[in-house]
């Protein structure tokens, strides 16, 4: 299995609740190498652009409001099979369906306020990482 990169966000709910440290610990323990990390506050335009694929969905405007309500931590990280491994560690979108031991099972409140984001495919990661990181910020 090849080394792969993925993109993650620790969302405003988890950052505000003081869960960032525990989530970063779970990421490191799972063998991800952090290539880029910063705390930022998304503008409305950034959140809309980032979630453009969901623009027509009924939850879009609530999602943008949520994602802009406070700081987030954005991360570029890598390991073998990173995309699938990070999705597994995150757990299902709806925390009621998330497996024991996953981040969303532990920290998500509901299907919207669900603690973390993860790229869903290599092509998505290839768009999402440069959306937030310049080449010079990836170490
Ligand atoms: N979301 C929501 N309501 C839904 C589905 C999704 O508010 O019914 C939010 C939630 O924060 C989710 C994000 O929109 O993480 C993106 O949805 P997606 O289906 O891509 O889920 P993910 O890839 O984050 O598991
Ligand atoms: Mg998604």
PDB file of C-alpha atoms and ligand atoms in Angstrom:
ATOM      1  CA  UNK A   1       0.000   0.000   0.000  1.00  0.00           C
ATOM      2  CA  UNK A   2       1.454   3.343  -1.041  1.00  0.00           C
ATOM      3  CA  UNK A   3       2.007   6.387   1.143  1.00  0.00           C
ATOM      4  CA  UNK A   4      -0.918   8.710   0.584  1.00  0.00           C
ATOM      5  CA  UNK A   5      -1.904  12.181   1.767  1.00  0.00           C
ATOM      6  CA  UNK A   6      -5.225  13.265   3.173  1.00  0.00           C
ATOM      7  CA  UNK A   7      -6.765  16.451   4.473  1.00  0.00           C
ATOM      8  CA  UNK A   8      -8.499  16.874   7.840  1.00  0.00           C
ATOM      9  CA  UNK A   9     -10.339  19.599   9.719  1.00  0.00           C
ATOM     10  CA  UNK A  10     -10.938  19.673  13.458  1.00  0.00           C
ATOM     11  CA  UNK A  11     -14.272  21.482  13.229  1.00  0.00           C
ATOM     12  CA  UNK A  12     -15.442  24.461  15.355  1.00  0.00           C
ATOM     13  CA  UNK A  13     -17.406  22.293  17.816  1.00  0.00           C
ATOM     14  CA  UNK A  14     -14.407  20.128  18.722  1.00  0.00           C
ATOM     15  CA  UNK A  15     -11.940  23.033  18.751  1.00  0.00           C
ATOM     16  CA  UNK A  16     -14.191  25.136  21.037  1.00  0.00           C
ATOM     17  CA  UNK A  17     -14.814  22.197  23.382  1.00  0.00           C
ATOM     18  CA  UNK A  18     -11.059  21.720  23.909  1.00  0.00           C
ATOM     19  CA  UNK A  19     -10.920  18.353  22.145  1.00  0.00           C
ATOM     20  CA  UNK A  20      -8.217  19.304  19.636  1.00  0.00           C
ATOM     21  CA  UNK A  21      -5.396  17.898  21.744  1.00  0.00           C
ATOM     22  CA  UNK A  22      -7.061  14.518  22.179  1.00  0.00           C
ATOM     23  CA  UNK A  23      -7.941  14.344  18.477  1.00  0.00           C
ATOM     24  CA  UNK A  24      -4.364  15.221  17.464  1.00  0.00           C
ATOM     25  CA  UNK A  25      -3.154  12.516  19.859  1.00  0.00           C
ATOM     26  CA  UNK A  26      -5.433   9.958  18.202  1.00  0.00           C
ATOM     27  CA  UNK A  27      -4.121  11.038  14.790  1.00  0.00           C
ATOM     28  CA  UNK A  28      -0.489  10.615  15.854  1.00  0.00           C
ATOM     29  CA  UNK A  29      -1.177   7.329  17.625  1.00  0.00           C
ATOM     30  CA  UNK A  30      -2.773   6.003  14.435  1.00  0.00           C
ATOM     31  CA  UNK A  31       0.514   6.574  12.626  1.00  0.00           C
ATOM     32  CA  UNK A  32      -0.248   9.667  10.591  1.00  0.00           C
ATOM     33  CA  UNK A  33       2.633  12.030   9.897  1.00  0.00           C
ATOM     34  CA  UNK A  34       1.518  15.661  10.121  1.00  0.00           C
ATOM     35  CA  UNK A  35       2.803  17.613   7.100  1.00  0.00           C
ATOM     36  CA  UNK A  36       0.892  20.856   7.705  1.00  0.00           C
ATOM     37  CA  UNK A  37      -1.203  22.245  10.580  1.00  0.00           C
ATOM     38  CA  UNK A  38      -2.748  25.614  11.376  1.00  0.00           C
ATOM     39  CA  UNK A  39      -5.653  27.158  13.234  1.00  0.00           C
ATOM     40  CA  UNK A  40      -7.802  29.483  11.151  1.00  0.00           C
ATOM     41  CA  UNK A  41     -11.283  30.978  11.109  1.00  0.00           C
ATOM     42  CA  UNK A  42     -13.059  30.189   7.849  1.00  0.00           C
ATOM     43  CA  UNK A  43     -14.764  33.025   6.024  1.00  0.00           C
ATOM     44  CA  UNK A  44     -18.259  32.398   4.636  1.00  0.00           C
ATOM     45  CA  UNK A  45     -16.757  32.388   1.152  1.00  0.00           C
ATOM     46  CA  UNK A  46     -14.110  29.805   2.104  1.00  0.00           C
ATOM     47  CA  UNK A  47     -16.660  27.506   3.767  1.00  0.00           C
ATOM     48  CA  UNK A  48     -18.997  27.772   0.761  1.00  0.00           C
ATOM     49  CA  UNK A  49     -16.137  27.067  -1.634  1.00  0.00           C
ATOM     50  CA  UNK A  50     -14.810  24.159   0.389  1.00  0.00           C
ATOM     51  CA  UNK A  51     -18.230  22.493   0.569  1.00  0.00           C
ATOM     52  CA  UNK A  52     -19.252  23.451  -2.976  1.00  0.00           C
ATOM     53  CA  UNK A  53     -20.248  19.823  -3.805  1.00  0.00           C
ATOM     54  CA  UNK A  54     -22.987  20.115  -1.172  1.00  0.00           C
ATOM     55  CA  UNK A  55     -24.302  23.483  -2.398  1.00  0.00           C
ATOM     56  CA  UNK A  56     -27.699  22.096  -3.441  1.00  0.00           C
ATOM     57  CA  UNK A  57     -28.201  20.010  -0.281  1.00  0.00           C
ATOM     58  CA  UNK A  58     -30.751  21.145   2.329  1.00  0.00           C
ATOM     59  CA  UNK A  59     -28.077  21.220   5.054  1.00  0.00           C
ATOM     60  CA  UNK A  60     -25.689  23.501   3.106  1.00  0.00           C
ATOM     61  CA  UNK A  61     -26.490  26.846   4.722  1.00  0.00           C
ATOM     62  CA  UNK A  62     -26.524  25.372   8.247  1.00  0.00           C
ATOM     63  CA  UNK A  63     -23.212  23.692   7.508  1.00  0.00           C
ATOM     64  CA  UNK A  64     -21.630  26.984   6.368  1.00  0.00           C
ATOM     65  CA  UNK A  65     -22.925  28.776   9.492  1.00  0.00           C
ATOM     66  CA  UNK A  66     -21.499  26.007  11.681  1.00  0.00           C
ATOM     67  CA  UNK A  67     -18.112  25.886   9.946  1.00  0.00           C
ATOM     68  CA  UNK A  68     -17.652  29.659  10.299  1.00  0.00           C
ATOM     69  CA  UNK A  69     -18.786  29.975  13.947  1.00  0.00           C
ATOM     70  CA  UNK A  70     -15.283  29.694  15.388  1.00  0.00           C
ATOM     71  CA  UNK A  71     -11.715  28.560  14.745  1.00  0.00           C
ATOM     72  CA  UNK A  72     -10.899  25.279  13.062  1.00  0.00           C
ATOM     73  CA  UNK A  73      -7.637  23.365  12.801  1.00  0.00           C
ATOM     74  CA  UNK A  74      -6.720  22.302   9.276  1.00  0.00           C
ATOM     75  CA  UNK A  75      -4.264  19.464   8.735  1.00  0.00           C
ATOM     76  CA  UNK A  76      -2.431  17.840   5.874  1.00  0.00           C
ATOM     77  CA  UNK A  77      -1.225  14.410   6.868  1.00  0.00           C
ATOM     78  CA  UNK A  78       0.118  11.200   5.401  1.00  0.00           C
ATOM     79  CA  UNK A  79       0.545   7.494   6.011  1.00  0.00           C
ATOM     80  CA  UNK A  80      -0.107   4.281   4.093  1.00  0.00           C
ATOM     81  CA  UNK A  81      -3.717   4.187   2.865  1.00  0.00           C
ATOM     82  CA  UNK A  82      -4.279   7.556   4.580  1.00  0.00           C
ATOM     83  CA  UNK A  83      -7.674   8.414   3.101  1.00  0.00           C
ATOM     84  CA  UNK A  84      -9.413   5.194   4.131  1.00  0.00           C
ATOM     85  CA  UNK A  85      -7.556   5.000   7.459  1.00  0.00           C
ATOM     86  CA  UNK A  86      -8.538   8.557   8.402  1.00  0.00           C
ATOM     87  CA  UNK A  87     -12.190   7.988   7.396  1.00  0.00           C
ATOM     88  CA  UNK A  88     -12.178   4.896   9.627  1.00  0.00           C
ATOM     89  CA  UNK A  89     -10.697   6.764  12.582  1.00  0.00           C
ATOM     90  CA  UNK A  90     -13.256   9.583  12.083  1.00  0.00           C
ATOM     91  CA  UNK A  91     -16.271   7.252  12.087  1.00  0.00           C
ATOM     92  CA  UNK A  92     -19.596   7.625  10.285  1.00  0.00           C
ATOM     93  CA  UNK A  93     -20.946  11.092   9.429  1.00  0.00           C
ATOM     94  CA  UNK A  94     -23.868  10.497  11.805  1.00  0.00           C
ATOM     95  CA  UNK A  95     -22.372   9.827  15.262  1.00  0.00           C
ATOM     96  CA  UNK A  96     -25.312   7.557  16.086  1.00  0.00           C
ATOM     97  CA  UNK A  97     -23.905   5.220  13.437  1.00  0.00           C
ATOM     98  CA  UNK A  98     -20.225   5.733  14.313  1.00  0.00           C
ATOM     99  CA  UNK A  99     -18.267   2.736  15.627  1.00  0.00           C
ATOM    100  CA  UNK A 100     -16.874   2.582  19.172  1.00  0.00           C
ATOM    101  CA  UNK A 101     -13.441   4.155  19.474  1.00  0.00           C
ATOM    102  CA  UNK A 102     -13.922   6.555  16.554  1.00  0.00           C
ATOM    103  CA  UNK A 103     -13.516  10.313  16.902  1.00  0.00           C
ATOM    104  CA  UNK A 104     -17.117  11.025  15.943  1.00  0.00           C
ATOM    105  CA  UNK A 105     -18.442   8.433  18.404  1.00  0.00           C
ATOM    106  CA  UNK A 106     -16.426  10.163  21.139  1.00  0.00           C
ATOM    107  CA  UNK A 107     -16.836  13.834  20.274  1.00  0.00           C
ATOM    108  CA  UNK A 108     -19.608  14.472  17.712  1.00  0.00           C
ATOM    109  CA  UNK A 109     -22.943  15.926  18.850  1.00  0.00           C
ATOM    110  CA  UNK A 110     -25.050  15.159  15.780  1.00  0.00           C
ATOM    111  CA  UNK A 111     -24.843  14.660  12.005  1.00  0.00           C
ATOM    112  CA  UNK A 112     -23.911  18.344  11.498  1.00  0.00           C
ATOM    113  CA  UNK A 113     -21.704  19.085  14.527  1.00  0.00           C
ATOM    114  CA  UNK A 114     -19.543  16.033  14.013  1.00  0.00           C
ATOM    115  CA  UNK A 115     -16.069  17.133  15.148  1.00  0.00           C
ATOM    116  CA  UNK A 116     -13.937  16.336  12.102  1.00  0.00           C
ATOM    117  CA  UNK A 117     -13.691  16.389   8.307  1.00  0.00           C
ATOM    118  CA  UNK A 118     -11.763  14.007   6.078  1.00  0.00           C
ATOM    119  CA  UNK A 119     -11.129  13.790   2.341  1.00  0.00           C
ATOM    120  CA  UNK A 120     -13.186  11.037   0.704  1.00  0.00           C
ATOM    121  CA  UNK A 121     -10.882  10.186  -2.253  1.00  0.00           C
ATOM    122  CA  UNK A 122      -7.382  10.942  -3.589  1.00  0.00           C
ATOM    123  CA  UNK A 123      -8.817  13.449  -6.084  1.00  0.00           C
ATOM    124  CA  UNK A 124     -10.593  15.245  -3.226  1.00  0.00           C
ATOM    125  CA  UNK A 125      -7.447  15.349  -1.073  1.00  0.00           C
ATOM    126  CA  UNK A 126      -5.554  16.789  -4.058  1.00  0.00           C
ATOM    127  CA  UNK A 127      -8.009  19.711  -4.138  1.00  0.00           C
ATOM    128  CA  UNK A 128      -8.532  20.129  -0.378  1.00  0.00           C
ATOM    129  CA  UNK A 129      -4.853  20.261   0.693  1.00  0.00           C
ATOM    130  CA  UNK A 130      -3.913  23.147  -1.673  1.00  0.00           C
ATOM    131  CA  UNK A 131      -7.210  24.879  -0.782  1.00  0.00           C
ATOM    132  CA  UNK A 132      -5.618  25.632   2.625  1.00  0.00           C
ATOM    133  CA  UNK A 133      -1.856  25.062   2.322  1.00  0.00           C
ATOM    134  CA  UNK A 134       0.776  26.526   0.053  1.00  0.00           C
ATOM    135  CA  UNK A 135       3.712  24.298  -0.931  1.00  0.00           C
ATOM    136  CA  UNK A 136       5.970  26.170   1.523  1.00  0.00           C
ATOM    137  CA  UNK A 137       3.620  25.276   4.410  1.00  0.00           C
ATOM    138  CA  UNK A 138       3.844  21.513   3.786  1.00  0.00           C
ATOM    139  CA  UNK A 139       6.865  20.152   5.615  1.00  0.00           C
TER     140      UNK A 139
HETATM  141  N1  LIG B   1     -23.955  17.313   7.147  1.00  0.00           N
HETATM  142  C1  LIG B   1     -25.105  17.808   7.732  1.00  0.00           C
HETATM  143  N2  LIG B   1     -26.278  17.124   7.539  1.00  0.00           N
HETATM  144  C2  LIG B   1     -26.355  15.986   6.790  1.00  0.00           C
HETATM  145  C3  LIG B   1     -25.179  15.508   6.190  1.00  0.00           C
HETATM  146  C4  LIG B   1     -23.995  16.194   6.391  1.00  0.00           C
HETATM  147  O1  LIG B   1     -25.089  18.833   8.409  1.00  0.00           O
HETATM  148  O2  LIG B   1     -27.441  15.403   6.642  1.00  0.00           O
HETATM  149  C5  LIG B   1     -22.685  18.056   7.350  1.00  0.00           C
HETATM  150  C6  LIG B   1     -21.732  17.327   8.308  1.00  0.00           C
HETATM  151  O3  LIG B   1     -21.009  18.302   9.067  1.00  0.00           O
HETATM  152  C7  LIG B   1     -20.844  16.568   7.354  1.00  0.00           C
HETATM  153  C8  LIG B   1     -20.691  17.589   6.210  1.00  0.00           C
HETATM  154  O4  LIG B   1     -22.005  18.156   6.109  1.00  0.00           O
HETATM  155  O5  LIG B   1     -19.614  16.195   7.946  1.00  0.00           O
HETATM  156  C9  LIG B   1     -20.301  17.014   4.880  1.00  0.00           C
HETATM  157  O6  LIG B   1     -21.175  15.947   4.562  1.00  0.00           O
HETATM  158  P1  LIG B   1     -20.609  14.593   3.969  1.00  0.00           P
HETATM  159  O7  LIG B   1     -21.780  13.785   3.504  1.00  0.00           O
HETATM  160  O8  LIG B   1     -19.529  14.877   2.974  1.00  0.00           O
HETATM  161  O9  LIG B   1     -20.017  13.848   5.265  1.00  0.00           O
HETATM  162  P2  LIG B   1     -18.493  13.543   5.708  1.00  0.00           P
HETATM  163  O10 LIG B   1     -17.698  13.309   4.454  1.00  0.00           O
HETATM  164  O11 LIG B   1     -18.023  14.733   6.497  1.00  0.00           O
HETATM  165  O12 LIG B   1     -18.593  12.309   6.573  1.00  0.00           O
HETATM  166 MG1  LIG B   2     -17.545  14.399   2.754  1.00  0.00          MG
END
